[in-house]
C-alpha positions as CSV (number, residue, x, y, z in Angstrom):
1,X,65.4,70.7,64.5
2,X,62.7,68.3,65.9
3,X,61.5,67.7,62.3
4,X,65.1,67.2,61.2
5,X,65.7,64.6,63.9
6,X,62.4,62.9,63.0
7,X,63.6,62.8,59.4
8,X,66.8,61.2,60.4
9,X,65.3,58.7,62.7
10,X,62.7,57.8,60.0
11,X,65.2,57.3,57.3
12,X,67.7,55.4,59.4
13,X,65.1,53.2,61.1
14,X,63.5,52.4,57.7
15,X,66.9,51.4,56.4
16,X,67.6,49.3,59.5
17,X,64.2,47.6,59.3
18,X,64.7,46.8,55.6
19,X,68.1,45.4,56.4
20,X,66.9,43.3,59.3
21,X,64.0,41.8,57.4
22,X,65.6,41.4,54.0
23,X,68.9,40.3,55.4
24,X,67.7,37.7,57.8
25,X,65.7,36.1,55.1
26,X,68.6,35.7,52.8
27,X,71.5,35.4,55.2
28,X,71.6,31.7,55.2
29,X,71.8,31.6,51.4
30,X,74.5,34.3,51.4
31,X,76.5,32.3,53.8
32,X,76.6,29.3,51.4
33,X,77.3,31.5,48.3
34,X,81.1,31.7,48.1
35,X,80.8,34.0,45.0
36,X,78.6,36.4,47.1
37,X,81.0,36.4,50.0
38,X,84.0,37.3,47.9
39,X,82.2,40.1,46.1
40,X,84.4,43.2,46.2
41,X,82.7,45.5,43.6
42,X,80.7,48.4,44.8
43,X,77.3,46.9,45.8
44,X,73.7,47.6,45.1
45,X,71.6,48.9,48.0
46,X,70.2,45.5,48.8
47,X,73.7,43.9,48.8
48,X,75.1,46.7,50.8
49,X,72.5,46.1,53.5
50,X,73.2,42.4,53.5
51,X,76.9,42.7,53.5
52,X,77.0,45.4,56.2
53,X,74.8,43.2,58.5
54,X,77.2,40.3,58.1
55,X,80.3,42.5,58.7
56,X,78.8,44.2,61.8
57,X,77.6,40.9,63.3
58,X,81.1,39.4,62.8
59,X,83.4,42.4,63.6
60,X,81.7,44.8,65.9
61,X,81.6,43.0,69.3
62,X,83.6,39.8,68.7
63,X,86.2,40.8,71.3
64,X,87.7,37.4,71.8
65,X,88.3,36.7,68.0
66,X,89.4,40.3,67.3
67,X,91.0,41.6,70.4
68,X,92.2,45.2,70.9
69,X,95.7,45.6,69.4
70,X,97.6,47.6,72.0
71,X,100.9,47.4,70.2
72,X,99.4,48.9,67.0
73,X,98.0,51.8,69.0
74,X,101.4,52.4,70.6
75,X,103.0,52.3,67.1
76,X,100.5,54.8,65.8
77,X,101.7,57.5,68.3
78,X,105.3,56.6,67.8
79,X,106.1,55.4,64.3
80,X,102.9,56.8,62.8
81,X,103.4,60.4,63.8
82,X,103.8,63.1,61.1
83,X,107.3,64.4,60.3
84,X,108.3,67.9,61.4
85,X,107.9,69.1,57.8
86,X,104.3,67.8,57.7
87,X,103.5,69.5,61.0
88,X,105.0,72.8,59.9
89,X,103.0,72.5,56.6
90,X,99.8,72.1,58.4
91,X,100.4,74.9,60.9
92,X,101.4,77.3,58.2
93,X,98.4,76.4,56.0
94,X,96.0,76.8,59.0
95,X,97.5,80.2,59.8
96,X,97.2,81.2,56.2
97,X,93.5,80.4,56.0
98,X,92.8,82.4,59.2
99,X,94.9,85.4,58.1
100,X,93.2,85.4,54.7
101,X,89.8,85.8,56.4
102,X,91.1,88.4,59.0
103,X,92.7,90.6,56.3
104,X,90.1,90.2,53.4
105,X,86.9,90.2,55.3
106,X,87.0,94.0,56.2
107,X,88.1,94.8,52.6
108,X,85.2,92.9,51.2
109,X,82.7,94.4,53.6
110,X,83.8,97.9,52.6
111,X,83.4,97.0,48.9
112,X,80.0,95.5,49.5
113,X,78.8,98.6,51.2
114,X,79.8,100.7,48.3
115,X,78.2,98.3,45.9
116,X,74.9,98.7,47.9
117,X,74.6,95.0,48.9
118,X,71.8,94.1,51.3
119,X,73.1,94.3,54.9
120,X,72.5,90.6,55.6
121,X,74.2,89.6,52.3
122,X,77.2,91.8,53.1
123,X,77.6,90.0,56.4
124,X,77.6,86.5,54.8
125,X,79.5,87.3,51.5
126,X,83.1,87.2,52.9
127,X,82.8,83.8,54.6
128,X,81.1,82.4,51.5
129,X,83.7,84.0,49.2
130,X,86.5,82.2,51.2
131,X,84.7,78.9,51.2
132,X,83.8,79.1,47.5
133,X,87.5,79.6,46.5
134,X,88.6,76.9,48.8
135,X,86.1,74.2,47.8
136,X,86.5,74.8,44.1
137,X,90.3,74.6,44.3
138,X,90.4,71.6,46.6
139,X,87.6,69.7,44.7
140,X,89.4,70.2,41.4
141,X,92.7,68.9,42.9
142,X,90.9,66.1,44.7
143,X,89.1,64.9,41.5
144,X,92.3,65.0,39.6
145,X,94.5,63.3,42.2
146,X,92.1,60.6,43.1
147,X,90.3,59.9,39.9
148,X,91.6,61.6,36.7
149,X,95.3,61.1,37.3
150,X,94.9,57.4,36.8
151,X,97.4,56.7,39.7
152,X,94.7,55.3,42.1
153,X,91.7,53.0,41.7
154,X,90.5,52.9,45.3
155,X,87.5,55.1,44.5
156,X,86.3,52.8,41.8
157,X,87.3,49.7,43.9
158,X,86.9,50.6,47.5
159,X,88.3,47.2,48.8
160,X,91.8,48.2,47.5
161,X,91.9,50.8,50.3
162,X,93.3,48.1,52.6
163,X,95.9,46.6,50.2
164,X,98.8,47.2,52.6
165,X,101.5,45.1,54.1
166,X,99.9,43.8,57.3
167,X,103.3,43.1,59.0
168,X,103.4,45.6,61.9
169,X,107.2,45.9,61.6
170,X,106.8,47.3,58.0
171,X,103.3,48.8,58.2
172,X,104.3,52.4,59.1
173,X,107.4,52.5,56.9
174,X,105.3,51.9,53.7
175,X,105.4,55.0,51.5
176,X,102.4,57.2,51.4
177,X,101.4,58.8,48.0
178,X,102.6,62.4,47.9
179,X,99.4,63.7,46.2
180,X,97.2,62.1,48.9
181,X,99.4,63.5,51.6
182,X,99.0,67.0,50.2
183,X,95.3,66.6,50.1
184,X,95.3,65.4,53.7
185,X,97.5,68.2,54.9
186,X,95.4,70.9,53.3
187,X,92.1,69.4,54.4
188,X,93.3,69.0,58.0
189,X,94.5,72.6,58.0
190,X,91.1,73.9,56.6
191,X,89.1,72.2,59.3
192,X,91.4,73.3,62.1
193,X,91.0,76.9,60.8
194,X,87.3,76.5,60.4
195,X,86.9,75.8,64.1
196,X,88.2,79.3,64.8
197,X,86.2,80.8,61.9
198,X,82.9,79.2,62.8
199,X,83.4,80.3,66.4
200,X,84.7,83.8,66.0
201,X,84.2,85.0,62.4
202,X,81.2,83.5,60.8
203,X,77.6,84.6,61.2
204,X,75.4,82.6,63.6
205,X,73.3,79.9,61.9
206,X,70.7,77.4,63.2
207,X,73.2,74.6,62.8
208,X,76.4,76.4,64.1
209,X,76.6,74.0,67.0
210,X,76.2,71.0,64.6
211,X,78.7,72.5,62.3
212,X,81.3,72.6,65.1
213,X,80.5,69.0,66.0
214,X,81.0,68.2,62.3
215,X,84.3,69.8,62.2
216,X,85.5,68.1,65.4
217,X,84.4,64.7,64.0
218,X,86.1,65.5,60.7
219,X,89.4,66.5,62.4
220,X,89.3,63.3,64.5
221,X,88.7,61.2,61.5
222,X,91.5,62.9,59.5
223,X,93.9,62.7,62.3
224,X,93.3,59.1,63.3
225,X,93.0,57.9,59.8
226,X,96.4,59.4,59.1
227,X,98.0,57.8,62.1
228,X,96.5,54.4,61.2
229,X,97.5,54.9,57.5
230,X,93.9,54.8,56.2
231,X,94.6,57.7,53.8
232,X,92.7,56.1,50.9
233,X,89.5,55.8,53.1
234,X,89.8,59.5,54.0
235,X,90.2,60.6,50.4
236,X,87.0,58.9,49.5
237,X,85.3,60.9,52.2
238,X,86.8,64.1,50.8
239,X,85.7,63.4,47.3
240,X,82.1,62.6,48.3
241,X,81.8,65.7,50.4
242,X,83.7,68.5,48.6
243,X,81.8,68.4,45.3
244,X,78.5,69.4,47.0
245,X,80.2,72.1,49.1
246,X,81.8,73.6,45.9
247,X,78.4,73.8,44.2
248,X,76.7,75.2,47.3
249,X,79.2,78.0,48.0
250,X,79.4,79.1,44.4
251,X,75.6,79.2,44.2
252,X,75.3,81.3,47.4
253,X,77.8,83.8,46.0
254,X,75.6,84.3,43.0
255,X,72.5,84.7,45.3
256,X,74.2,87.4,47.3
257,X,75.4,89.2,44.2
258,X,71.9,89.0,42.8
259,X,70.6,90.9,45.8
260,X,73.0,93.9,45.3
261,X,71.2,97.3,45.1
262,X,68.0,95.4,46.0
263,X,67.6,94.4,42.3
264,X,67.1,91.0,40.7
265,X,69.2,90.0,37.8
266,X,67.4,87.3,35.7
267,X,70.6,85.7,34.5
268,X,71.9,85.5,38.1
269,X,68.5,84.0,39.2
270,X,68.7,81.3,36.6
271,X,72.3,80.3,37.3
272,X,71.8,80.3,41.0
273,X,68.6,78.2,40.7
274,X,70.4,75.8,38.4
275,X,73.3,75.5,40.9
276,X,70.8,74.9,43.7
277,X,69.3,72.0,41.7
278,X,72.8,70.6,41.0
279,X,73.6,71.0,44.7
280,X,70.5,69.2,45.8
281,X,71.2,66.3,43.3
282,X,74.8,66.1,44.4
283,X,73.9,66.1,48.1
284,X,71.4,63.2,47.9
285,X,73.4,61.3,45.3
286,X,76.9,61.6,46.8
287,X,76.2,62.0,50.5
288,X,73.0,60.0,51.0
289,X,73.4,57.4,48.4
290,X,77.1,57.1,47.4
291,X,78.6,57.6,50.8
292,X,77.3,54.4,52.2
293,X,77.9,52.4,49.0
294,X,81.5,53.6,48.8
295,X,82.7,54.6,52.3
296,X,80.7,52.3,54.6
297,X,81.1,49.5,52.1
298,X,84.9,49.8,52.4
299,X,85.0,50.1,56.1
300,X,82.6,47.2,56.7
301,X,82.4,44.6,54.0
302,X,86.0,45.1,52.6
303,X,87.4,44.8,56.1
304,X,85.3,41.7,56.7
305,X,86.7,40.0,53.5
306,X,90.2,40.7,54.7
307,X,89.7,39.7,58.3
308,X,91.8,36.6,58.0
309,X,94.8,38.6,56.7
310,X,94.5,41.8,58.7
311,X,93.3,42.7,62.1
312,X,90.2,45.0,61.9
313,X,91.8,47.7,64.0
314,X,89.5,50.5,65.4
315,X,86.6,49.0,63.4
316,X,83.9,50.2,65.8
317,X,85.3,53.7,66.6
318,X,85.9,54.6,63.0
319,X,82.5,53.4,61.8
320,X,80.7,55.2,64.7
321,X,82.4,58.4,63.6
322,X,81.3,57.7,60.0
323,X,77.8,57.0,61.2
324,X,77.8,60.4,62.9
325,X,78.6,61.9,59.5
326,X,75.7,60.0,58.0
327,X,73.3,61.3,60.6
328,X,74.4,64.9,60.0
329,X,74.0,64.3,56.2
330,X,70.3,63.3,56.8
331,X,69.7,66.3,59.1
332,X,71.1,68.7,56.5
333,X,69.2,66.8,53.8
334,X,66.0,67.6,55.8
335,X,67.0,71.3,55.6
336,X,67.4,71.0,51.8
337,X,64.0,69.4,51.4
338,X,62.4,72.2,53.4
339,X,64.0,74.7,51.1
340,X,62.7,72.8,48.0
341,X,59.2,72.7,49.5
342,X,59.3,76.5,50.3
343,X,60.4,77.3,46.7
344,X,57.7,75.0,45.2
345,X,55.0,76.5,47.4
346,X,56.1,80.1,46.7
347,X,57.0,80.7,50.4
348,X,60.5,81.9,49.6
349,X,61.0,84.9,47.3
350,X,64.6,83.7,46.5
351,X,66.9,81.0,47.4
352,X,68.2,81.3,50.9
353,X,70.5,79.4,53.2
354,X,67.8,78.2,55.6
355,X,70.3,77.3,58.2
356,X,70.8,81.0,59.0
357,X,69.2,82.3,62.1
358,X,67.0,85.1,61.0
359,X,65.3,87.8,63.0
360,X,61.6,88.7,62.7
361,X,62.3,90.8,59.6
362,X,63.7,87.8,57.8
363,X,66.9,89.5,56.8
364,X,69.3,90.6,59.6
365,X,71.6,88.0,60.9
366,X,73.5,87.7,64.2
367,X,77.0,88.9,63.5
368,X,79.7,87.8,66.0
369,X,81.6,91.1,65.4
370,X,78.6,93.3,66.0
């Protein structure tokens, strides 16, 4: 974990140093360039750093110019509350996820024992099976609803996330797209259920505590972004996260199957290795590279451009929560790099989830039900 923290500090401090040097040198020119200041397209890395510096300097601590909007906060918890149907939908979906695990975990474990799976794989397979099904389904739906359906362009043009009527009397009465509401409800239910699953059902891993923090941060972001009607921003977060998770869980299922009867299946090895390569690429491309250029670009520069037409409400809290996700992305990115190094140096005889807390024999995990 110390190395992971060092990796995170190194990457974030390097980015900050680059931003401070490159930005300050060009900030005066940028301030005079009207074309640059109205640029809304997804930026390059250099422009992202420059734009974010300008936005943070203007919006983060300028309390007099952008005061706290108490009336909006009150409206969030009155006019912005979900309907009874939406609450029932979330509760029913959350309960369904938990019951699925409670019912099917013992059945899967019994089948795995008959199939002569390794003990450590038999412990991990049920939770991985559930997550694999969930992420493949929700990712497919998310890609279709957000991108392929053609109904929305906010992923391609992040600044359109904030194209809403700023009039507070009409703000919360504006209709929300049904497809995005469904995505929000299912995702919120999943992370609520996951708090229970990680705590009581899943095997203990090195990052179990950080996973709980991740889920709590995610639930907070989903809940408050719904109340504030920032659904489009939340959907960008979903799309950039779920693709990697779908690949990861599918690859882990193949790894566990490949260990059944203590035999290796060449085809399974090839497919699981290919999925690991795809997962590594998707993680660093979507979460390390694209997440700032889409998500943080929208919540910083796009808000900055619209500051004269809308109040940047909850600018600092939301961006701090998003920054927490960025930090966790880098920590998990360090774990992925460690796995890559172990494979290249021949220190791992097969792909493993290196987050798992192993005993001295390298196989047996801590099981919460043991």
